[in-house]
Amino acid sequence: MLWLCLRFPCLALEVFPPESEPAVVVALQRVQAANEAAQAAGIQPGLRLAAALALAPGVLVHERQPAREAAWLHMLACWSEAFTPQVSLAAEGELLLEIGGCLRLFGGLPALRERVRAGLAEQGSFAVQGLAPTPRAAQWLARAGVEEACLEVEALPAALAPLPVQVVEGFTPAQQRTLAALGVRSLGDLLVLPAAGLQRRFGAGLPLQLAQALGERPDPRAAFIFPEHFAERLELPAKVSEAAMLLFALRRLLAALAGWLAARASGLSSCRILLEHEDGLPASELPLNFAEPTADLARFERVLRERLEHYRLTAPVWRVQVLADEAQPLAGRSLGLFGQEAAQALAPVIERLRARLGEAAVHGLACVADHRPECASRAVPEAQAGVRPAVAGTRPLWLLPRPQALGERAGVPQHEGAILRLAGPERIESGWWSEVGQGGDVTRDYFVASNPRGEWLWVFRDAQGWWLHGLFA
Amino acid sequence: MSMPVPLDEVLLRPDVWRGDRFAPNEAGEVASGFAALDAELPGGGWPRGALTELLPAQRGIGELALLQPALRHCAEVAPVALVAAPFLPHAPAWAAALPLERLLLVEASGREAAWAAEALLASGALGALLLWLPAQVDARSLRRLQLAAEGHRAPAFVFRPPALARSASPAPLRLALSAAPQGLQVDLLKRRGPPCSKALLLPVARPVAQRPQPQAAPLPLRPQRVQV
């Protein structure tokens, strides 16, 4: 077992939009977290609000939002499912990941830690990573800000000894005074004391915690229960009226979605984004469609970017939600024969084109067994091997959207000059059963023809006269 | 002072060629299927990973029949994309030209069409690209397309209005197409090699082999539905 504890020291601040100006989060008139600019002004967590305002008069003050922090941690837990199926929510601002079983998959410990760090940075977050063979030791290391990994149980006492005793949770102020009076400052000082004496002074909890940290007693952790249906919502820090500004918040949700999908070995071919407006206005829906089921965050983001670029918000948005309805199991990736790779490389491009130009603008073509030329083609969403064409006659590559009426002079149809009939007639008579909108009843004689400009035309004659219907390009 | 570079070394660079010879194309060529044309094209075929600009005088003179042998070859490996096609593609005719499952159609207009073509070319997953651009799309878009095409195996054919024959273009190969009695007349406006002054007459596939001179058979009766 190897536990990775992710401790988010700036969690209280991360639920607000990133600021370059000094900003602090306060609860009960005390500073809980301060951003870099505020720390540069000398504001430290624990300071009174009045003192902070004296240090930096223009500081931006946020009231702490525990509900938002819990939701954000919940999403980070979903996201971390991409790394390991065993995740648990520890104390506030901490996540525990069991990574002993997945090190090889990610190419070793340094590579995995780097991926975690980079993934968090993309979402605008930062975590101290504590690593130890027991969950409690990992938590203590993370709380002390020690990122050096401790991999063996035997090495635990030495690794924990220098940590300050404050990393242990649950000391009352009176007990802290007792510890100071005993001269206990580090965990090393605590570990050498007899367990019976500790139990008498501090209760049974402390020796148990110490034993769990050293791996002498079991330390079961409640596993984080991943939602069965992905419907995560994120309250925006401020109302947003520009579509492009939604990208940052939605990226966090999509990262969580990608983790949720990875744990299920599933992919999505579509998901919905709900943009909730204030004042009881109905929420706007923004569907994202993918050419094939995918769990790739980069593809989610590319499609989202294209969609947002051309999206006009009807009203300011205060909350966004990502809904994934149909997760489909993804086949394991195998190295295909030629042709398959090409289709895989093309799918992300097709998604981008569809997101920008519309779903119907990118399509394949299939034959329909119908003799009427305007009914013989059908747009299909996916390129596919379809039915063979029903006709053997000469057919032009291009059809006009609707037949164009041709003038007639001395019985000869005209199109940029007199038309010369070269082959025909081919009589097409079909569709007596259908309505005008679906092709209609057709009784026509088709000819291959050319005009003086050298254009090769497909013309027909019916009871109304002569018509141009296609071009032999 | 840097050392002068010997001329032989300069001539070995792929982007430098002697005016009296054809320039080599790193990505290779795909044979056009017309011996007379292949003999005049640098490398002996349509260049892969480069733009080929086609300026047909009219529509429906055999401009696609000219590309058909090469397209059939390209479609064996990867899809062929038609971007901003000027008319509706008629599936039975296209099915005779290429496998339909290898045909991808993108409907877009003007600048969007150039953007879509650029994205498709840059993916490197295409067998070939056919793009129709209006006159308003400028040379800068073409330059972007040329850059997107470079390094991939797909030949990119861009159809533009014939009035642009005299304006500059970044495409390394430009052809003007016009109707001829026995097929298609091709004028090489630009190629990486010596200028070509003679027009080529190519026997492209036409629905009727020979044009009969006189108006042949008398017309049958107009098609009429007999009411019973």
XYZ file of C-alpha atoms in Angstrom:
701
model
C 0.000 0.000 0.000
C 1.187 3.472 -0.769
C -0.960 6.451 0.087
C -0.805 9.816 -1.551
C -2.361 12.572 0.485
C -3.331 15.661 -1.480
C -3.709 18.606 0.849
C -5.150 21.778 -0.664
C -3.826 24.634 1.430
C -5.478 27.256 -0.776
C -8.830 25.505 -1.141
C -10.695 28.393 0.499
C -9.219 30.749 -2.091
C -9.537 28.477 -5.110
C -13.313 28.630 -5.135
C -13.060 32.325 -6.014
C -11.861 33.628 -9.372
C -8.081 34.043 -9.582
C -7.001 37.595 -8.760
C -3.760 39.431 -9.310
C -4.749 42.008 -6.637
C -4.378 41.094 -2.943
C -7.301 38.924 -1.825
C -8.064 37.082 1.401
C -10.687 34.690 2.636
C -11.951 35.375 6.163
C -14.073 33.494 8.658
C -14.965 34.894 12.098
C -12.934 38.047 11.378
C -9.721 36.074 10.908
C -7.807 35.510 7.676
C -8.075 31.870 6.586
C -6.164 32.081 3.326
C -4.325 34.798 1.453
C -3.243 34.873 -2.169
C 0.297 35.594 -3.317
C -0.201 39.329 -3.655
C -1.695 39.497 -0.171
C 1.141 37.440 1.280
C 3.610 39.776 -0.372
C 1.907 42.598 1.540
C 2.598 40.695 4.770
C -0.823 39.135 5.335
C -0.560 35.634 6.820
C -3.359 33.168 7.606
C -4.497 33.635 11.214
C -4.228 37.424 11.141
C -7.228 39.502 12.247
C -9.168 41.109 9.434
C -8.533 44.584 10.890
C -4.789 43.942 10.836
C -4.985 42.692 7.272
C -6.886 45.805 6.201
C -4.241 47.923 7.875
C -1.459 46.121 5.966
C -3.186 46.328 2.593
C -6.060 48.817 2.591
C -7.373 47.763 -0.824
C -7.415 44.036 -0.083
C -10.330 42.091 -1.559
C -12.164 40.288 1.243
C -14.184 37.128 0.566
C -16.323 35.479 3.204
C -15.457 31.796 3.443
C -17.815 29.501 1.493
C -17.774 26.035 3.072
C -20.457 24.679 0.724
C -18.497 25.688 -2.371
C -15.324 24.247 -0.898
C -17.041 20.922 -0.264
C -18.392 20.867 -3.832
C -14.963 21.700 -5.231
C -13.347 18.932 -3.174
C -16.032 16.546 -4.397
C -15.121 17.412 -7.987
C -11.431 17.010 -7.313
C -12.228 13.568 -5.899
C -14.049 12.724 -9.156
C -11.098 13.953 -11.144
C -8.612 11.886 -9.085
C -10.538 8.778 -10.052
C -8.540 8.965 -13.261
C -5.537 7.797 -11.256
C -6.853 5.207 -8.833
C -10.180 3.637 -7.925
C -9.404 3.950 -4.204
C -9.997 7.517 -3.131
C -11.259 8.808 0.182
C -12.156 12.226 1.460
C -10.071 12.799 4.576
C -10.287 15.790 6.880
C -11.255 19.125 5.346
C -9.098 20.062 2.395
C -7.499 16.640 2.039
C -7.865 13.737 -0.370
C -6.295 10.311 0.090
C -5.385 8.228 -2.945
C -4.078 4.689 -2.742
C -1.533 4.568 -5.574
C 0.506 1.444 -4.783
C -1.425 -0.515 -7.400
C -1.225 1.946 -10.274
C 2.389 3.114 -10.248
C 3.378 0.978 -13.200
C 0.472 2.163 -15.310
C 1.613 5.752 -14.980
C 5.311 5.033 -15.436
C 6.574 5.242 -11.880
C 6.185 7.519 -8.888
C 7.859 10.701 -10.221
C 5.793 10.539 -13.427
C 2.573 10.020 -11.503
C 3.280 12.890 -9.107
C 4.066 15.162 -12.039
C 0.798 14.222 -13.732
C -1.151 14.955 -10.587
C 0.602 18.294 -10.223
C 0.062 19.263 -13.868
C -3.580 18.137 -13.795
C -4.259 20.270 -10.744
C -2.441 23.260 -12.177
C -4.649 23.075 -15.290
C -7.676 23.406 -13.061
C -6.126 26.324 -11.205
C -5.428 24.327 -8.080
C -2.415 23.334 -6.039
C -1.833 20.535 -3.550
C 0.934 19.466 -1.191
C 1.620 15.779 -1.878
C 2.418 13.655 1.164
C 3.461 10.066 0.465
C 3.660 7.274 3.009
C 2.720 3.602 3.410
C -0.064 4.500 5.851
C -2.816 7.038 5.225
C -2.334 8.875 8.507
C 1.395 9.292 8.006
C 0.716 10.625 4.504
C -1.703 13.161 5.953
C 0.784 14.273 8.593
C 3.562 14.649 6.048
C 1.301 16.726 3.804
C 0.199 18.926 6.714
C 3.817 19.613 7.592
C 4.495 20.446 3.939
C 6.957 17.563 3.508
C 6.804 16.233 -0.059
C 9.653 13.763 0.315
C 8.252 10.255 -0.144
C 8.537 7.663 2.600
C 8.115 4.274 0.945
C 8.843 1.708 3.674
C 7.016 1.084 6.956
C 10.393 0.664 8.673
C 11.416 4.176 7.647
C 8.261 5.763 9.093
C 9.497 6.598 12.627
C 12.518 8.407 11.219
C 10.404 10.255 8.623
C 7.764 11.338 11.135
C 10.119 12.292 13.994
C 10.988 15.831 12.798
C 7.345 16.825 12.141
C 5.802 19.344 14.575
C 3.321 17.864 16.979
C 0.547 20.174 15.654
C 0.023 17.876 12.638
C -1.900 15.517 14.925
C -5.553 16.462 14.995
C -7.759 16.697 18.049
C -5.637 18.421 20.714
C -7.590 20.792 22.965
C -5.865 24.054 23.955
C -5.320 22.637 27.461
C -3.630 19.553 26.023
C -1.445 21.731 23.819
C -0.307 23.599 26.941
C 0.440 20.246 28.616
C 2.503 19.165 25.599
C 4.468 22.412 25.700
C 5.016 21.939 29.455
C 6.311 18.427 28.822
C 8.734 19.813 26.295
C 7.130 17.823 23.463
C 7.582 19.771 20.244
C 8.017 17.177 17.528
C 6.453 13.801 16.846
C 9.814 12.263 17.690
C 9.441 13.563 21.249
C 5.951 12.065 21.389
C 6.924 8.666 19.994
C 9.481 7.936 22.693
C 6.921 8.475 25.470
C 5.215 5.333 26.874
C 1.791 4.682 25.351
C 0.119 4.053 28.751
C 1.139 7.477 30.038
C -0.029 9.187 26.840
C -3.374 7.439 27.082
C -3.814 8.656 30.680
C -3.001 12.272 29.837
C -4.478 12.687 26.363
C -7.102 9.942 26.039
C -7.040 6.695 24.026
C -7.182 8.540 20.682
C -3.585 9.691 20.625
C -1.769 6.337 21.044
C -4.182 4.864 18.481
C -3.372 7.605 15.959
C 0.341 7.102 16.511
C 0.026 3.336 16.072
C -2.026 3.808 12.898
C 0.528 6.225 11.503
C 3.323 3.714 12.111
C 1.320 0.911 10.561
C 0.989 -1.047 13.802
C -2.805 -0.793 13.932
C -5.239 -0.949 10.995
C -6.581 2.361 9.702
C -9.631 1.680 7.522
C -10.785 4.617 5.421
C -14.262 5.104 4.009
C -13.997 5.011 0.256
C -15.306 8.005 -1.667
C -18.512 6.946 -3.367
C -18.416 8.048 -6.961
C -21.705 9.311 -8.305
C -23.512 6.814 -10.512
C -24.709 9.548 -12.860
C -22.497 12.474 -13.535
C -24.384 15.693 -12.864
C -21.954 18.045 -11.210
C -22.710 21.730 -10.836
C -20.473 24.600 -10.044
C -21.600 27.942 -8.730
C -19.748 30.735 -10.457
C -17.941 33.188 -8.180
C -19.530 36.071 -10.017
C -22.272 36.341 -12.616
C -20.891 35.850 -16.098
C -22.304 37.478 -19.183
C -19.560 36.529 -21.710
C -19.582 32.977 -23.014
C -15.791 32.859 -23.233
C -15.521 33.502 -19.494
C -17.363 30.262 -18.753
C -14.451 28.267 -20.091
C -12.455 28.309 -16.865
C -15.285 27.010 -14.685
C -16.371 24.443 -17.261
C -12.851 23.109 -17.603
C -12.945 22.136 -13.939
C -16.202 20.284 -14.443
C -14.930 18.550 -17.574
C -11.749 17.475 -15.776
C -13.936 15.876 -13.122
C -15.996 14.265 -15.873
C -12.870 12.841 -17.511
C -11.838 11.260 -14.190
C -15.306 9.879 -13.622
C -15.241 8.309 -17.102
C -11.737 6.909 -16.675
C -12.811 5.006 -13.566
C -15.624 3.408 -15.550
C -13.477 2.712 -18.632
C -16.267 4.503 -20.459
C -16.585 7.264 -22.969
C -19.223 9.746 -24.004
C -20.421 10.566 -27.457
C -22.332 13.545 -26.146
C -22.852 15.487 -22.973
C -24.927 18.497 -22.028
C -23.947 21.688 -20.325
C -26.676 23.582 -18.504
C -26.188 27.293 -17.992
C -28.461 28.439 -15.189
C -29.722 32.022 -15.196
C -31.105 34.069 -12.376
C -34.637 35.416 -11.928
C -36.312 32.148 -12.771
C -35.289 32.194 -16.427
C -35.104 28.696 -17.922
C -31.587 27.289 -18.115
C -29.843 27.334 -21.504
C -28.569 24.046 -22.801
C -25.304 23.683 -24.671
C -24.805 20.192 -26.074
C -21.318 18.903 -26.862
C -21.145 16.135 -29.422
C -18.224 13.926 -30.261
C -17.606 11.881 -33.363
C -16.965 8.743 -31.309
C -17.157 7.884 -27.607
C -14.240 9.510 -25.846
C -12.948 10.191 -22.353
C -10.213 12.538 -23.492
C -10.209 15.853 -21.614
C -8.304 17.604 -24.408
C -11.061 16.694 -26.876
C -13.785 17.853 -24.507
C -12.000 21.157 -24.218
C -11.457 21.632 -27.946
C -15.131 21.083 -28.709
C -16.170 23.305 -25.801
C -13.895 26.089 -27.023
C -15.400 25.979 -30.513
C -18.915 25.986 -29.098
C -18.316 28.885 -26.737
C -16.634 30.964 -29.424
C -19.882 31.221 -31.345
C -22.310 31.156 -28.454
C -24.318 34.185 -27.404
C -25.551 34.181 -23.833
C -29.177 35.233 -23.438
C -28.763 36.273 -19.797
C -26.002 36.300 -17.173
C -25.116 32.860 -15.832
C -24.624 32.172 -12.154
C -24.258 28.414 -12.108
C -23.108 25.800 -14.630
C -23.795 22.116 -14.667
C -22.387 19.255 -16.726
C -24.674 16.296 -17.339
C -23.457 13.035 -18.791
C -26.307 10.752 -19.608
C -25.049 7.838 -21.586
C -21.593 6.629 -20.766
C -20.670 3.862 -23.175
C -17.961 1.331 -22.408
C -14.818 2.158 -24.346
C -13.056 -0.639 -26.127
C -9.452 -0.957 -25.053
C -7.181 0.740 -27.513
C -5.532 -1.627 -29.914
C -3.109 -0.846 -32.672
C -5.196 -1.101 -35.796
C -4.466 -2.066 -39.320
C -3.999 0.842 -41.661
C -7.124 2.831 -42.261
C -8.280 2.602 -38.658
C -5.657 5.043 -37.446
C -6.698 7.470 -40.139
C -10.292 7.344 -38.916
C -9.118 7.868 -35.344
C -7.037 10.880 -36.306
C -9.933 12.332 -38.266
C -12.577 11.992 -35.529
C -11.338 14.913 -33.389
C -11.247 17.180 -36.453
C -14.767 16.198 -37.449
C -15.907 17.111 -33.934
C -14.338 20.540 -34.182
C -15.895 21.157 -37.582
C -19.308 20.080 -36.316
C -19.020 22.252 -33.239
C -18.346 25.302 -35.384
C -20.320 24.678 -38.566
C -23.245 22.720 -37.142
C -23.998 19.029 -36.806
C -25.448 18.645 -40.296
C -22.603 20.404 -42.098
C -20.193 17.462 -41.926
C -21.488 14.195 -43.277
C -20.921 11.212 -45.472
C -22.912 10.155 -48.521
C -24.921 7.009 -49.137
C -26.937 5.684 -52.050
C -30.665 5.108 -51.790
C -32.343 2.550 -54.037
C -34.570 5.035 -55.829
C -34.670 5.801 -59.537
C -35.551 9.457 -59.067
C -32.175 11.288 -59.121
C -33.089 13.749 -56.362
C -33.952 10.851 -54.054
C -30.941 8.659 -54.819
C -28.533 10.332 -52.364
C -28.732 10.583 -48.619
C -26.495 12.398 -46.142
C -25.337 10.035 -43.396
C -23.619 11.134 -40.181
C -20.901 8.489 -40.430
C -19.138 7.374 -43.539
C -20.380 3.866 -44.167
C -20.463 1.189 -46.791
C -24.019 1.450 -48.075
C -26.208 -0.074 -50.753
C -24.977 -0.165 -54.293
C -26.595 2.324 -56.640
C -29.793 1.125 -58.232
C -28.991 2.392 -61.714
C -26.438 1.560 -64.329
C -27.057 4.546 -66.625
C -24.784 7.554 -66.932
C -25.142 9.805 -63.937
C -23.501 13.215 -63.319
C -21.384 13.922 -60.226
C -23.224 17.176 -59.539
C -26.951 17.743 -59.273
C -28.504 21.180 -59.135
C -30.356 21.806 -55.865
C -33.543 22.000 -57.952
C -33.983 21.576 -61.717
C -33.463 24.802 -63.612
C -35.990 25.632 -66.352
C -34.429 26.033 -69.811
C -35.662 28.333 -72.513
C -36.572 26.904 -75.880
C -35.900 28.345 -79.336
C -37.234 26.632 -82.433
C -37.823 23.483 -80.386
C -34.213 23.381 -79.185
C -33.521 23.961 -75.485
C -31.100 26.789 -74.713
C -28.409 27.080 -72.023
C -25.711 29.589 -72.958
C -26.569 28.675 -76.533
C -28.353 25.817 -78.228
C -28.032 22.478 -76.475
C -26.751 19.517 -78.456
C -28.247 16.200 -77.345
C -25.523 13.518 -77.219
C -27.162 10.511 -75.598
C -30.639 9.585 -74.536
C -33.405 9.518 -73.900
C -33.393 7.586 -70.644
C -36.911 7.548 -69.328
C -37.363 7.778 -65.557
C -40.915 7.252 -64.390
C -41.373 6.642 -60.717
C -42.755 7.927 -57.456
C -46.493 7.994 -58.228
C -47.055 7.028 -54.582
C -45.209 9.880 -52.966
C -46.048 13.477 -52.076
C -44.465 16.439 -53.832
C -42.276 17.167 -50.778
C -40.716 13.689 -50.873
C -39.672 13.719 -54.487
C -43.121 13.494 -56.018
C -44.387 11.769 -59.110
C -41.723 11.939 -61.812
C -42.107 11.285 -65.529
C -39.037 12.481 -67.408
C -36.790 11.800 -70.396
C -33.142 12.425 -69.540
C -30.437 13.344 -72.063
C -26.692 13.840 -71.901
C -26.080 17.102 -73.714
C -23.509 19.793 -74.294
C -23.690 23.455 -75.084
C -21.466 25.712 -77.202
C -19.317 26.588 -74.171
C -18.291 22.949 -73.885
C -20.208 22.210 -70.688
C -21.537 18.666 -70.281
C -25.093 18.824 -69.039
C -27.710 16.424 -67.828
C -31.034 17.746 -69.021
C -34.535 16.327 -68.991
C -37.813 16.972 -70.685
C -41.178 16.486 -69.076
C -44.714 17.630 -69.775
C -43.789 21.190 -68.707
C -40.699 21.593 -70.882
C -36.907 21.350 -70.677
C -34.913 21.405 -67.452
C -31.230 21.334 -66.506
C -30.639 18.887 -63.665
C -26.948 18.079 -63.442
C -23.383 18.643 -64.610
C -20.862 16.045 -65.734
C -17.893 17.646 -63.984
C 32.392 36.706 -42.332
C 30.735 33.392 -42.932
C 32.264 30.946 -45.363
C 30.760 31.050 -48.838
C 28.600 27.969 -49.388
C 29.459 25.937 -52.480
C 26.792 26.130 -55.167
C 26.440 22.336 -55.277
C 25.363 22.311 -51.638
C 22.823 25.058 -52.185
C 21.347 23.114 -55.081
C 20.879 20.069 -52.825
C 18.396 21.974 -50.681
C 14.834 20.829 -51.314
C 13.503 24.377 -51.636
C 16.035 25.421 -54.275
C 15.953 24.144 -57.830
C 17.422 25.047 -61.168
C 15.082 26.838 -63.471
C 15.559 24.327 -66.269
C 14.702 21.265 -64.181
C 11.806 20.088 -62.061
C 11.959 20.714 -58.313
C 11.878 17.608 -56.143
C 8.890 17.210 -53.815
C 9.738 15.538 -50.511
C 6.262 14.162 -49.903
C 6.158 12.465 -53.333
C 3.488 12.473 -56.001
C 0.410 10.568 -56.975
C 0.140 9.689 -60.651
C -2.602 11.637 -62.427
C -3.475 8.748 -64.720
C -2.747 10.816 -67.862
C 0.701 10.146 -69.315
C 0.822 13.468 -71.185
C 0.094 15.361 -67.985
C 2.439 13.317 -65.763
C 5.284 14.113 -68.164
C 4.786 17.830 -67.571
C 4.245 17.732 -63.799
C 7.335 17.957 -61.551
C 7.966 14.496 -60.120
C 5.529 12.910 -62.564
C 2.200 13.421 -60.786
C 0.007 15.543 -58.536
C 2.168 16.733 -55.632
C 1.318 15.312 -52.207
C 1.419 17.672 -49.249
C 0.962 20.733 -51.448
C -1.774 22.827 -52.950
C -2.753 22.389 -56.559
C -4.839 25.239 -57.837
C -7.326 24.503 -60.601
C -9.017 27.304 -62.512
C -11.759 25.808 -64.694
C -13.255 28.163 -67.271
C -16.703 26.623 -66.746
C -18.314 24.054 -64.524
C -19.009 20.681 -66.045
C -16.146 20.460 -68.531
C -14.480 17.422 -66.935
C -12.639 19.154 -64.098
C -13.396 16.284 -61.712
C -12.870 13.615 -64.342
C -9.312 14.966 -64.557
C -8.743 14.149 -60.865
C -10.722 10.934 -60.765
C -7.881 8.419 -61.347
C -5.754 10.062 -58.636
C -8.689 10.327 -56.219
C -9.506 6.658 -56.595
C -5.915 5.865 -55.697
C -5.893 8.221 -52.682
C -9.207 6.902 -51.357
C -7.692 3.435 -50.986
C -5.782 4.626 -47.898
C -7.796 7.405 -46.307
C -10.939 9.495 -46.753
C -11.327 12.118 -49.457
C -12.949 15.331 -48.255
C -15.041 17.678 -50.389
C -15.246 21.080 -48.764
C -17.812 23.648 -49.917
C -18.857 21.688 -52.998
C -20.636 23.968 -55.519
C -23.557 21.587 -56.203
C -25.207 18.574 -54.598
C -23.100 15.442 -54.971
C -25.078 12.687 -56.651
C -24.366 9.498 -54.755
C -24.729 6.917 -57.591
C -22.154 8.783 -59.706
C -19.734 9.232 -56.796
C -20.118 5.549 -55.874
C -18.831 4.715 -59.342
C -15.834 7.023 -58.824
C -14.750 6.116 -55.268
C -15.841 3.919 -52.370
C -18.565 6.048 -50.764
C -17.465 5.178 -47.228
C -14.286 7.100 -47.988
C -16.088 10.295 -48.899
C -16.492 13.133 -46.397
C -18.551 16.206 -47.223
C -18.194 19.512 -45.427
C -20.674 22.296 -46.105
C -19.220 25.695 -45.374
C -18.858 29.004 -47.120
C -15.938 31.290 -47.914
C -13.672 31.842 -44.947
C -15.263 29.016 -42.937
C -14.504 26.663 -45.819
C -10.841 27.674 -45.788
C -10.743 27.168 -42.005
C -12.378 23.739 -42.268
C -9.993 22.668 -45.032
C -7.022 23.839 -43.003
C -8.158 21.840 -39.950
C -8.707 18.745 -42.083
C -5.332 19.040 -43.814
C -3.467 19.652 -40.563
C -4.853 16.436 -39.083
C -2.823 14.473 -41.637
C -5.607 11.887 -41.772
C -6.935 12.694 -45.235
C -6.322 10.852 -48.456
C -7.048 13.935 -50.544
C -8.860 17.229 -50.232
C -11.023 19.052 -52.753
C -11.932 22.601 -51.896
C -13.988 25.211 -53.724
C -13.146 28.766 -52.822
C -14.832 31.987 -53.981
C -12.769 34.849 -55.404
C -12.985 36.833 -52.152
C -10.799 34.371 -50.249
C -7.361 35.938 -50.436
C -3.869 34.591 -50.954
C -3.196 34.610 -47.214
C -5.773 31.889 -46.646
C -4.168 29.894 -49.444
C -0.785 30.340 -47.814
C -2.186 28.974 -44.541
C -3.636 26.023 -46.440
C -0.305 25.356 -48.124
C 1.422 25.332 -44.724
C -1.229 23.008 -43.277
C -0.827 20.620 -46.210
C 2.967 20.427 -45.978
C 4.408 17.250 -44.528
C 1.278 15.152 -45.112
C 0.497 12.654 -47.833
C -2.738 14.247 -49.042
C -2.769 16.204 -52.287
C -4.985 19.291 -51.889
C -6.917 20.527 -54.918
C -8.383 24.008 -54.731
C -10.907 25.158 -57.317
C -11.038 28.922 -57.824
C -12.709 31.190 -60.371
C -10.826 31.516 -63.699
C -10.565 35.311 -63.339
C -7.834 34.743 -60.737
C -5.451 33.202 -63.298
C -3.391 36.399 -63.486
C -3.192 37.076 -59.728
C -0.406 35.720 -57.556
C -0.925 32.558 -55.563
C 1.173 30.569 -53.076
C 0.153 27.245 -54.654
C 3.214 25.582 -56.226
C 1.152 24.159 -59.092
C -1.568 26.058 -60.976
C -3.589 24.838 -63.908
C -6.171 26.562 -66.073
C -8.807 24.164 -67.450
C -11.011 24.780 -70.449
C -13.302 22.747 -72.642
C -11.898 21.111 -75.758
C -13.721 19.136 -78.464
C -12.040 15.836 -77.564
C -11.679 16.186 -73.813
C -10.102 18.786 -71.562
C -7.522 21.439 -72.326
C -4.994 22.033 -69.544
C -2.685 25.055 -69.423
C 0.067 24.882 -66.828
C 0.148 28.414 -65.406
C 2.781 27.669 -62.800
C 4.951 24.756 -61.795
C 8.244 24.301 -59.986
C 10.316 23.960 -63.080
C 10.686 25.519 -66.502
C 7.576 27.309 -67.754
C 5.324 25.227 -69.961
C 3.987 27.080 -72.961
C 2.057 24.351 -74.739
C -1.492 23.431 -73.847
C -2.223 19.784 -73.093
C -5.263 18.003 -74.493
C -6.278 15.219 -72.124
C -8.762 12.447 -72.914
C -10.717 12.682 -69.652
C -13.625 10.318 -69.093
C -16.882 11.671 -70.556
C -20.341 10.116 -70.475
C -20.349 9.871 -74.277
C -17.166 8.927 -76.114
C -17.564 10.952 -79.306
C -19.585 14.038 -79.956
C -21.866 13.350 -82.906
C -22.016 16.391 -85.106
C -25.553 16.310 -86.456
C -28.596 16.257 -84.230
C -29.024 12.493 -84.287
C -32.301 10.701 -83.763
C -35.638 12.500 -83.831
C -37.079 13.244 -80.403
C -39.559 10.760 -79.027
C -42.883 11.997 -77.785
C -42.885 14.068 -74.637
C -43.317 11.849 -71.586
C -46.979 11.906 -70.653
C -48.809 10.078 -67.943
C -51.720 8.241 -69.552
C -54.862 8.684 -67.517
C -56.901 5.505 -67.490
